[in-house]
Coordinates of C-alpha atoms in Angstrom, one line a residue:
M1377 CA 6.8 -17.1 23.5
W1378 CA 10.1 -16.7 21.4
E1379 CA 12.0 -15.4 23.8
T1380 CA 13.9 -12.7 22.7
G1381 CA 13.5 -9.9 26.0
F1382 CA 12.2 -7.8 22.8
M1383 CA 9.0 -5.3 25.2
S1384 CA 6.7 -5.0 21.7
V1385 CA 4.7 -1.4 22.4
L1386 CA 2.3 -3.0 19.5
K1387 CA 1.1 -5.6 21.7
D1388 CA 0.3 -3.5 24.7
V1389 CA -1.8 -1.8 23.0
L1390 CA -3.6 -4.6 21.3
V1391 CA -3.7 -6.7 24.2
R1392 CA -5.4 -3.2 26.3
Q1393 CA -7.4 -2.7 23.6
F1394 CA -9.2 -6.1 23.2
A1395 CA -10.2 -6.0 26.9
A1396 CA -11.5 -2.2 26.8
H1397 CA -14.1 -3.3 24.4
A1398 CA -14.0 -6.6 24.9
D1399 CA -18.1 -7.5 23.5
R1400 CA -18.0 -4.9 20.6
V1401 CA -16.9 -6.4 17.1
A1402 CA -13.4 -5.9 16.3
V1403 CA -13.8 -7.7 12.8
G1404 CA -15.3 -8.7 10.0
D1405 CA -15.4 -10.4 6.6
A1406 CA -17.5 -12.4 4.2
S1407 CA -18.3 -15.0 6.0
G1408 CA -18.5 -13.0 10.0
S1409 CA -17.0 -11.0 12.9
L1410 CA -15.2 -11.4 15.4
T1411 CA -15.2 -9.6 18.4
Y1412 CA -12.4 -8.1 20.6
R1413 CA -12.5 -10.9 23.2
E1414 CA -12.6 -13.1 19.9
L1415 CA -9.7 -11.4 18.2
G1416 CA -7.4 -11.5 21.0
A1417 CA -8.0 -15.2 21.7
A1418 CA -7.5 -16.2 17.8
A1419 CA -5.2 -13.7 17.5
Q1420 CA -3.2 -15.5 21.3
R1421 CA -3.5 -19.7 19.6
F1422 CA -1.9 -18.0 16.3
A1423 CA 0.9 -16.9 18.5
E1424 CA 0.5 -20.2 20.0
A1425 CA 1.3 -22.2 17.4
I1426 CA 3.1 -20.8 14.8
D1427 CA 5.6 -20.5 18.6
A1428 CA 5.0 -24.5 18.2
W1429 CA 5.7 -25.6 14.8
W1430 CA 8.3 -23.1 14.9
K1431 CA 10.2 -24.6 17.6
T1432 CA 10.0 -27.9 15.9
D1433 CA 13.2 -29.6 15.7
G1434 CA 14.4 -29.5 12.2
L1435 CA 12.5 -26.1 11.2
V1436 CA 14.9 -24.1 13.4
G1437 CA 17.8 -23.9 11.2
D1438 CA 19.5 -20.6 10.6
A1439 CA 17.9 -18.4 12.6
A1440 CA 19.3 -18.0 15.0
H1441 CA 17.4 -17.6 18.6
S1442 CA 18.2 -14.2 19.6
D1443 CA 17.4 -12.4 15.6
R1444 CA 13.6 -12.5 16.5
V1445 CA 11.6 -14.6 13.2
R1446 CA 11.5 -12.6 10.3
V1447 CA 7.1 -14.6 8.5
A1448 CA 5.9 -12.3 5.4
V1449 CA 1.3 -12.1 5.0
Y1450 CA 1.1 -13.2 1.4
A1451 CA -2.4 -13.1 1.3
A1452 CA -6.2 -10.7 0.7
N1453 CA -7.7 -9.0 3.9
S1454 CA -10.2 -11.5 5.8
A1455 CA -10.7 -11.1 9.0
R1456 CA -7.9 -14.6 9.5
Y1457 CA -5.5 -11.7 8.1
I1458 CA -6.0 -9.7 11.2
A1459 CA -5.7 -12.7 13.4
A1460 CA -2.7 -13.7 11.5
Y1461 CA -0.8 -10.3 11.9
T1462 CA -2.2 -10.1 15.2
G1463 CA -1.0 -13.5 16.1
L1464 CA 3.1 -12.6 15.0
L1465 CA 3.6 -9.4 17.3
H1466 CA 1.4 -11.7 19.8
A1467 CA 4.4 -14.3 19.7
G1468 CA 7.6 -12.4 18.9
M1469 CA 7.8 -12.1 15.4
V1470 CA 8.1 -9.7 12.8
P1471 CA 5.2 -9.6 10.8
F1472 CA 6.0 -7.9 6.5
L1473 CA 2.9 -7.5 4.6
I1474 CA 3.8 -8.0 1.5
D1475 CA 1.0 -6.9 -1.9
P1476 CA -0.1 -10.3 -2.8
A1477 CA -0.1 -9.2 -6.6
L1478 CA 3.8 -9.4 -6.6
G1479 CA 5.0 -11.7 -9.2
A1480 CA 8.1 -14.2 -9.0
E1481 CA 10.6 -11.7 -9.2
E1482 CA 9.9 -10.1 -6.4
I1483 CA 9.2 -12.5 -4.1
T1484 CA 12.4 -13.9 -4.5
A1485 CA 14.2 -10.6 -3.9
I1486 CA 12.4 -10.0 -1.2
V1487 CA 13.0 -13.7 -0.4
G1488 CA 17.3 -13.1 -0.1
E1489 CA 17.1 -9.8 0.6
C1490 CA 15.4 -8.8 3.7
G1491 CA 15.9 -13.2 5.3
I1492 CA 12.8 -13.9 5.8
D1493 CA 12.0 -17.1 7.4
A1494 CA 8.8 -17.8 6.3
F1495 CA 5.0 -16.9 5.3
V1496 CA 1.7 -16.9 5.9
H1497 CA 0.0 -17.1 2.8
D1498 CA -3.9 -17.8 1.8
R1499 CA -2.2 -18.7 -1.7
E1500 CA 0.1 -21.1 -4.6
L1501 CA 3.5 -18.9 -3.5
P1502 CA 5.8 -17.6 -6.0
G1503 CA 9.5 -17.5 -7.7
E1504 CA 12.2 -19.2 -6.9
F1505 CA 13.8 -20.6 -3.3
T1506 CA 13.4 -23.9 -0.7
Q1507 CA 9.9 -24.1 0.9
C1508 CA 10.7 -26.3 3.2
D1509 CA 8.1 -27.3 5.7
T1510 CA 4.3 -26.7 5.5
T1511 CA 1.6 -26.2 7.2
T1512 CA -1.7 -25.2 8.8
I1513 CA -3.0 -22.1 11.4
G1514 CA -5.9 -20.3 11.2
S1515 CA -7.3 -21.6 8.1
L1516 CA -4.4 -20.2 6.4
Q1517 CA -0.9 -22.0 5.1
V1518 CA 2.2 -21.2 6.8
T1519 CA 5.7 -22.5 4.8
R1520 CA 9.5 -21.7 6.1
V1521 CA 11.5 -20.8 3.5
F1522 CA 15.2 -20.5 2.2
A1523 CA 16.4 -18.3 0.3
G1524 CA 20.0 -20.6 -0.3
S1525 CA 21.5 -17.4 -1.7
G1526 CA 24.6 -17.3 0.5
R1527 CA 23.6 -13.6 1.2
P1528 CA 24.8 -12.0 4.7
R1529 CA 20.7 -11.9 6.7
P1530 CA 20.9 -8.0 7.2
A1531 CA 20.2 -7.8 10.6
L1532 CA 17.0 -5.8 11.9
L1533 CA 17.4 -2.5 14.4
G1534 CA 16.3 -3.7 17.7
T1535 CA 12.5 -1.4 18.1
T1536 CA 11.9 -2.6 14.8
E1537 CA 8.1 -4.6 15.1
V1538 CA 6.9 -4.3 12.2
C1539 CA 7.8 -3.7 7.8
R1540 CA 6.0 -2.3 5.2
F1541 CA 7.2 -1.8 1.1
T1542 CA 6.8 0.8 -1.5
S1543 CA 5.2 -0.2 -4.3
G1544 CA 9.1 -0.9 -6.0
S1545 CA 9.3 2.5 -8.5
T1546 CA 12.5 1.2 -8.6
G1547 CA 13.5 -2.6 -8.3
S1548 CA 12.5 -4.8 -6.2
P1549 CA 10.5 -3.1 -3.3
S1550 CA 11.8 -1.1 -0.2
C1551 CA 11.7 -2.5 2.3
I1552 CA 10.3 -0.1 5.6
E1553 CA 11.1 -1.1 9.3
F1554 CA 8.6 0.9 11.3
S1555 CA 9.2 0.8 14.9
G1556 CA 5.9 0.6 17.2
T1557 CA 5.9 3.5 18.4
A1558 CA 5.9 4.8 15.6
V1559 CA 3.2 2.7 14.0
H1560 CA 0.6 3.6 17.4
N1561 CA 2.4 7.2 16.4
A1562 CA 0.3 7.0 13.2
A1563 CA -2.7 5.2 14.4
K1564 CA -3.0 8.2 17.3
A1565 CA -2.3 11.5 15.4
W1566 CA -5.0 9.9 13.0
Q1567 CA -7.5 8.8 15.5
E1568 CA -7.5 12.7 17.2
A1569 CA -7.1 14.4 13.9
T1570 CA -10.3 12.6 12.3
G1571 CA -12.2 12.1 15.3
L1572 CA -12.4 7.8 14.9
S1573 CA -14.9 7.2 18.0
E1574 CA -16.1 3.6 19.9
G1575 CA -18.9 2.1 17.9
E1576 CA -18.6 3.0 14.4
R1577 CA -18.1 0.8 11.1
V1578 CA -14.6 1.2 9.0
L1579 CA -15.8 -0.1 5.5
C1580 CA -12.0 -0.6 3.8
F1581 CA -11.3 -1.6 0.6
A1582 CA -7.5 -0.8 0.5
G1583 CA -5.3 -3.8 0.8
I1584 CA -4.1 -3.7 4.7
F1585 CA -0.4 -3.8 3.5
N1586 CA -0.9 -0.2 2.1
G1587 CA -0.6 3.0 4.2
L1588 CA -3.9 4.0 3.0
A1589 CA -5.7 0.6 5.2
F1590 CA -2.6 0.6 8.0
N1591 CA -2.0 3.4 8.8
T1592 CA -5.7 4.9 9.0
S1593 CA -8.3 1.9 9.3
L1594 CA -6.1 -0.8 11.3
L1595 CA -4.7 0.1 14.5
P1596 CA -6.7 3.3 14.9
A1597 CA -10.2 1.0 14.4
F1598 CA -9.5 -0.5 17.5
L1599 CA -7.5 2.4 19.4
A1600 CA -11.5 3.9 19.0
G1601 CA -13.1 -0.1 19.8
A1602 CA -14.5 0.7 16.1
A1603 CA -15.2 -2.8 13.8
L1604 CA -13.4 -2.8 11.0
W1605 CA -14.4 -4.3 7.7
V1606 CA -11.9 -6.1 5.4
P1607 CA -13.4 -7.4 2.2
S1608 CA -11.7 -9.1 -0.4
G1609 CA -11.9 -8.8 -4.0
L1610 CA -12.5 -6.3 -6.5
P1611 CA -14.1 -3.0 -4.8
S1612 CA -16.7 -3.3 -8.0
S1613 CA -20.1 -0.8 -7.4
G1614 CA -21.9 -4.5 -6.8
H1615 CA -19.6 -5.6 -4.1
V1616 CA -19.2 -2.5 -2.7
I1617 CA -22.8 -1.3 -2.3
R1618 CA -23.1 -5.5 -0.6
F1619 CA -21.5 -3.7 1.8
L1620 CA -22.9 -0.8 2.2
K1621 CA -26.4 -2.2 3.1
Q1622 CA -24.9 -5.6 4.9
V1623 CA -22.6 -3.2 7.7
K1624 CA -23.9 0.2 7.6
P1625 CA -19.8 1.9 8.2
T1626 CA -19.8 5.3 9.2
R1627 CA -16.5 5.5 7.2
L1628 CA -15.7 4.1 3.8
T1629 CA -12.3 3.9 2.8
G1630 CA -11.0 2.9 -0.5
F1631 CA -8.6 3.8 -4.2
P1632 CA -10.2 6.7 -6.2
A1633 CA -11.2 4.0 -8.9
L1634 CA -13.8 2.4 -5.5
Y1635 CA -15.2 6.5 -5.9
E1636 CA -15.8 6.1 -9.6
S1637 CA -17.1 2.8 -10.3
L1638 CA -20.0 3.7 -7.7
L1639 CA -20.4 7.3 -9.7
R1640 CA -20.7 5.4 -13.2
R1641 CA -23.7 3.3 -11.6
D1642 CA -27.2 4.8 -12.8
A1643 CA -29.4 3.9 -9.7
D1644 CA -28.8 6.1 -6.6
I1645 CA -27.1 4.5 -3.6
P1646 CA -29.0 5.6 -0.4
E1647 CA -26.5 3.6 1.8
L1648 CA -24.1 6.4 0.8
A1649 CA -26.0 8.9 3.2
N1650 CA -25.0 7.2 6.6
L1651 CA -21.6 7.7 6.1
R1652 CA -19.9 10.1 8.5
S1653 CA -16.3 10.3 6.6
A1654 CA -15.0 9.4 3.4
L1655 CA -11.8 8.3 3.2
S1656 CA -9.7 8.0 -0.5
S1657 CA -6.0 8.0 -1.3
A1658 CA -2.2 6.9 -3.0
A1659 CA -3.4 8.4 -6.8
P1660 CA -5.6 12.0 -6.6
L1661 CA -9.3 11.8 -6.7
K1662 CA -10.9 14.3 -9.9
A1663 CA -11.5 16.9 -9.2
E1664 CA -14.8 15.7 -11.0
T1665 CA -15.3 13.1 -9.0
A1666 CA -15.5 14.2 -6.3
R1667 CA -18.0 17.3 -7.2
A1668 CA -20.3 14.7 -8.3
L1669 CA -20.6 13.1 -5.4
R1670 CA -20.4 15.8 -3.8
E1671 CA -24.2 16.5 -6.2
R1672 CA -25.3 14.1 -5.9
Y1673 CA -24.6 12.0 -3.1
S1674 CA -23.8 14.8 -0.6
L1675 CA -20.5 12.4 0.5
S1676 CA -17.1 15.1 0.7
V1677 CA -14.3 12.5 0.3
C1678 CA -10.8 13.2 2.4
N1679 CA -8.4 12.4 -0.5
Y1680 CA -6.0 12.7 2.1
Y1681 CA -1.8 12.6 2.1
G1682 CA 0.7 10.2 2.4
V1683 CA 4.2 8.7 1.9
A1684 CA 5.0 5.0 2.9
E1685 CA 7.9 6.1 4.5
A1686 CA 6.3 9.0 6.7
G1687 CA 3.2 7.5 7.4
P1688 CA -0.2 9.7 7.1
L1689 CA 0.6 13.7 6.9
T1690 CA -3.0 15.0 6.7
Y1691 CA -6.4 15.2 6.6
D1692 CA -9.3 17.9 6.1
P1693 CA -12.7 17.6 7.9
E1694 CA -14.1 19.5 5.1
P1695 CA -12.7 18.4 1.7
S1696 CA -13.5 19.9 -1.6
P1697 CA -11.7 19.2 -4.4
D1698 CA -11.3 22.5 -4.5
R1699 CA -9.0 23.7 -0.8
G1700 CA -6.2 20.4 -1.4
V1701 CA -5.5 17.9 1.1
G1702 CA -6.1 19.1 3.8
Y1703 CA -4.7 19.9 7.0
P1704 CA -1.0 18.1 8.4
L1705 CA -1.6 16.0 11.3
P1706 CA -0.3 15.9 14.5
G1707 CA 3.4 15.1 14.9
V1708 CA 3.5 16.2 11.1
E1709 CA 5.7 19.4 10.2
F1710 CA 6.5 20.8 5.8
V1711 CA 8.7 22.1 4.4
F1712 CA 9.0 23.4 0.8
A1713 CA 12.4 22.6 -0.2
G1714 CA 13.3 25.5 -3.5
G1715 CA 9.9 27.3 -2.5
A1716 CA 11.0 29.5 0.3
D1717 CA 8.5 29.0 3.0
G1718 CA 5.6 27.6 0.1
I1719 CA 2.9 29.6 1.9
G1720 CA 0.1 30.2 -0.5
D1721 CA 1.7 31.6 -3.6
E1722 CA 1.8 29.6 -6.4
S1723 CA 5.8 31.2 -7.5
L1724 CA 7.1 29.3 -4.4
V1725 CA 5.9 25.9 -5.3
G1726 CA 8.5 23.9 -3.8
E1727 CA 9.6 19.9 -3.3
I1728 CA 7.5 18.3 -0.2
R1729 CA 9.9 17.6 2.8
V1730 CA 8.4 16.1 5.8
R1731 CA 9.2 15.4 9.6
S1732 CA 6.4 13.0 11.4
S1733 CA 6.4 10.9 14.2
S1734 CA 5.1 8.2 12.3
M1735 CA 8.6 7.9 10.2
G1736 CA 9.9 4.9 9.2
S1737 CA 13.2 3.6 9.9
R1738 CA 15.4 2.7 7.4
Y1739 CA 14.9 0.1 4.9
L1740 CA 16.5 -2.3 5.8
N1741 CA 17.0 -4.4 2.4
A1742 CA 18.3 -0.7 0.7
P1743 CA 21.2 0.6 3.4
G1744 CA 21.5 4.2 3.7
V1745 CA 18.8 5.7 0.9
L1746 CA 16.6 6.8 2.6
E1747 CA 18.5 8.0 5.6
G1748 CA 19.9 9.8 2.1
R1749 CA 16.8 10.8 1.1
L1750 CA 16.7 12.9 4.7
D1751 CA 17.9 16.3 4.7
A1752 CA 20.4 18.1 7.1
D1753 CA 16.7 18.9 9.8
G1754 CA 15.3 14.9 9.8
F1755 CA 12.9 15.8 7.0
Y1756 CA 12.3 13.4 4.2
R1757 CA 12.2 14.6 0.7
T1758 CA 9.1 12.9 -1.0
G1759 CA 10.0 13.6 -4.0
D1760 CA 6.1 15.6 -4.4
G1761 CA 5.8 19.4 -5.3
G1762 CA 3.6 21.3 -3.6
L1763 CA 2.6 24.3 -0.7
L1764 CA 0.1 25.0 1.9
D1765 CA -2.2 27.7 1.7
S1766 CA -4.5 28.6 4.4
G1767 CA -3.2 25.8 6.3
R1768 CA -4.0 22.6 4.1
L1769 CA -1.7 21.5 1.4
M1770 CA -2.0 22.0 -1.4
L1771 CA -0.5 19.2 -4.3
R1772 CA 1.2 20.4 -7.8
G1773 CA 2.8 17.0 -9.6
R1774 CA 5.7 15.3 -9.4
V1775 CA 10.0 16.2 -9.0
G1776 CA 11.0 12.9 -9.5
K1777 CA 9.4 10.5 -13.0
A1778 CA 7.1 7.6 -11.1
I1779 CA 3.6 7.1 -12.8
N1780 CA 1.6 6.7 -10.1
L1781 CA -1.3 4.5 -11.1
G1782 CA -3.9 4.3 -8.5
G1783 CA -1.6 4.5 -6.0
R1784 CA 0.8 1.7 -7.2
K1785 CA 4.1 3.5 -8.3
V1786 CA 5.5 2.2 -11.4
D1787 CA 9.2 3.3 -12.7
P1788 CA 9.8 3.9 -16.2
V1789 CA 13.0 3.5 -16.3
E1790 CA 11.9 0.1 -15.0
V1791 CA 9.5 -1.4 -17.1
R1792 CA 12.2 -0.1 -19.8
A1793 CA 14.7 -2.3 -19.2
V1794 CA 12.5 -4.8 -18.1
L1795 CA 11.6 -3.9 -21.8
A1796 CA 15.2 -4.5 -23.1
E1797 CA 15.2 -7.8 -21.8
C1798 CA 12.6 -9.0 -23.5
G1799 CA 13.3 -8.4 -27.0
A1800 CA 12.5 -4.9 -27.2
T1801 CA 15.3 -2.9 -28.4
E1802 CA 14.3 0.5 -27.7
S1803 CA 11.0 1.7 -25.5
A1804 CA 9.1 4.8 -24.1
V1805 CA 6.9 3.9 -21.5
F1806 CA 4.3 6.8 -19.9
S1807 CA 0.4 6.7 -19.0
V1808 CA -2.8 7.4 -20.3
D1809 CA -6.0 7.9 -19.2
K1810 CA -8.5 5.2 -20.1
R1811 CA -12.6 6.3 -21.9
N1812 CA -13.2 6.4 -18.0
G1813 CA -10.5 9.0 -16.5
D1814 CA -8.3 6.0 -15.0
P1815 CA -4.6 5.6 -16.2
M1816 CA -4.0 2.9 -17.6
L1817 CA 0.4 2.0 -18.8
V1818 CA 1.2 1.7 -21.7
A1819 CA 5.1 1.1 -24.0
V1820 CA 5.8 2.0 -27.4
V1821 CA 8.5 -0.5 -28.9
A1822 CA 11.5 -1.1 -31.5
G1823 CA 12.6 -4.9 -32.1
S1824 CA 13.0 -7.2 -34.0
D1825 CA 11.4 -8.2 -36.7
G1826 CA 7.5 -10.5 -35.8
L1827 CA 8.3 -9.3 -32.2
T1828 CA 4.7 -8.6 -30.7
G1829 CA 3.3 -7.2 -27.8
D1830 CA 1.4 -10.1 -27.0
E1831 CA 5.1 -12.0 -26.3
L1832 CA 6.6 -8.8 -24.4
R1833 CA 3.7 -9.2 -22.4
A1834 CA 4.0 -12.3 -21.5
R1835 CA 7.4 -11.7 -21.0
C1836 CA 6.8 -8.9 -18.7
L1837 CA 4.8 -11.0 -16.5
R1838 CA 7.7 -13.5 -16.1
R1839 CA 9.6 -10.6 -14.0
L1840 CA 7.5 -7.7 -12.8
A1841 CA 4.7 -8.0 -10.4
A1842 CA 1.5 -7.5 -13.0
Y1843 CA 0.5 -3.2 -12.6
K1844 CA 4.2 -2.6 -13.2
V1845 CA 3.3 -4.2 -17.3
P1846 CA 2.0 -2.2 -19.3
E1847 CA -1.5 -2.7 -20.9
R1848 CA -1.3 -1.4 -24.5
F1849 CA 1.5 -2.2 -27.0
L1850 CA 2.7 0.0 -29.8
V1851 CA 5.5 -1.7 -32.1
V1852 CA 6.4 0.4 -34.4
D1853 CA 10.1 0.4 -37.1
R1854 CA 11.3 3.1 -35.2
L1855 CA 10.7 5.3 -31.8
P1856 CA 11.2 9.3 -32.8
K1857 CA 14.8 10.2 -31.2
T1858 CA 16.0 13.7 -29.4
S1859 CA 19.5 15.8 -30.2
L1860 CA 20.9 13.9 -27.2
G1861 CA 19.9 10.5 -28.8
K1862 CA 16.9 9.3 -26.2
P1863 CA 13.3 8.6 -27.0
R1864 CA 11.0 11.1 -27.4
L1865 CA 8.1 11.2 -25.0
S1866 CA 6.3 14.0 -26.3
A1867 CA 6.7 11.6 -29.7
A1868 CA 6.1 8.5 -29.2
R1869 CA 3.0 10.4 -27.3
Q1870 CA 1.8 11.0 -30.6
L1871 CA 2.0 8.0 -31.6
F1872 CA 0.2 6.0 -29.7
A1873 CA -3.0 8.9 -29.8
E1874 CA -2.9 7.5 -34.2
M1875 CA -2.9 4.3 -32.8
Q1876 CA -5.7 4.3 -30.6
G1877 CA -8.0 1.9 -32.5
G1878 CA -5.0 0.3 -34.9
P1879 CA -2.0 -2.4 -33.7
A1880 CA -1.4 -1.6 -30.7
V1881 CA -2.0 -5.1 -29.6

């Protein structure tokens, strides 16, 4: 393995769990399942293969032997993804878990800003960087890359074992360094608070790169000796039901859209009765959705709260849409800036600040930025408003301006900047609800004669991840302005509402 002298907390934890639960099912997908013993063997094979490939003459190149190899995992959920991730930890390399929905410019930025050495991927790599050599390991492609930007390679912290990304709400995604201890603490806190136990079956439809899956389903399942099922593809109701029938899970993990799709089915879904718990996060599950699930299926969905930089933060064993997003997990402390102690009284709502034992260390590609979001006592400023009521955290909207689209944060300032590059002289970017209740990103824009929504969409898709590109555009002669000369958002919303049936392409 890679000779760095680095002691991996996560590797040691996984090796112990693979041995302790050897004959139990560890992970599965549409193609089958692996026991803990088989997953451990697959991880070891992957580690040996990628280590040998990397050390082949001519491949080591600019990454010094004393520096751990940085490998971006750019793929959909699968058992082979889990084997590759654990294999990278075995090899002493650092996995960077990337949203496969990110576009070419964002991937290019990540490669250059984070000093990525190689990709493990199940699709073509987008972006402008040199791809030097490709092989196949465990049915996944592995490609060495070089940014060629001439920028210094940022040094990793000595304790960093895995890197994950924010959803890029301000420019390119921020890369969060996590120590193995922080990742392990998050998993232990979640297992303890939720009572996840040996032999349970966790069906997870969130991408492993996302905190919803990474913090609540990946390592927690392995700590408990549970089975983790990771289907790929969109969680349509039919897709979800097929796995409910096949796996008979005790736990279901997914974003609000999954639960809303189940409710839209006319036929009953008796398999939901087998669930001990259901989990949602990232975007708030609508109260009417939660109530309908309880009335129709006696299914109570826990709408937990977590922050990319601080890990999972709350859980409620008896969730209710009227009782917030749960109690603080072990190792989690809240304070409420501007809202005194934030206890009970709605007048005391303040910005939520949090300190946890699962905090990220820093942003690798934005030195000082994460540290700047910590107060003097080490509490992270979340930008969310809230308070505690009977011990449960109650959310009260955003203090900042990010738009939450199904768990992915979109900064309207970033989208407006790209629209300006694409020909819009003025723009307003906001979200509206579709008829089915899902949020949709829209833009009202003014520009040169002949500018169309189709043109703007095509140009934006070359610069932004698809989820950051407005679904609908309304092109107007000019936007209403405030007294300061800025586009008036409320008027832009009204224009869009009036033209819903008109030429909003």
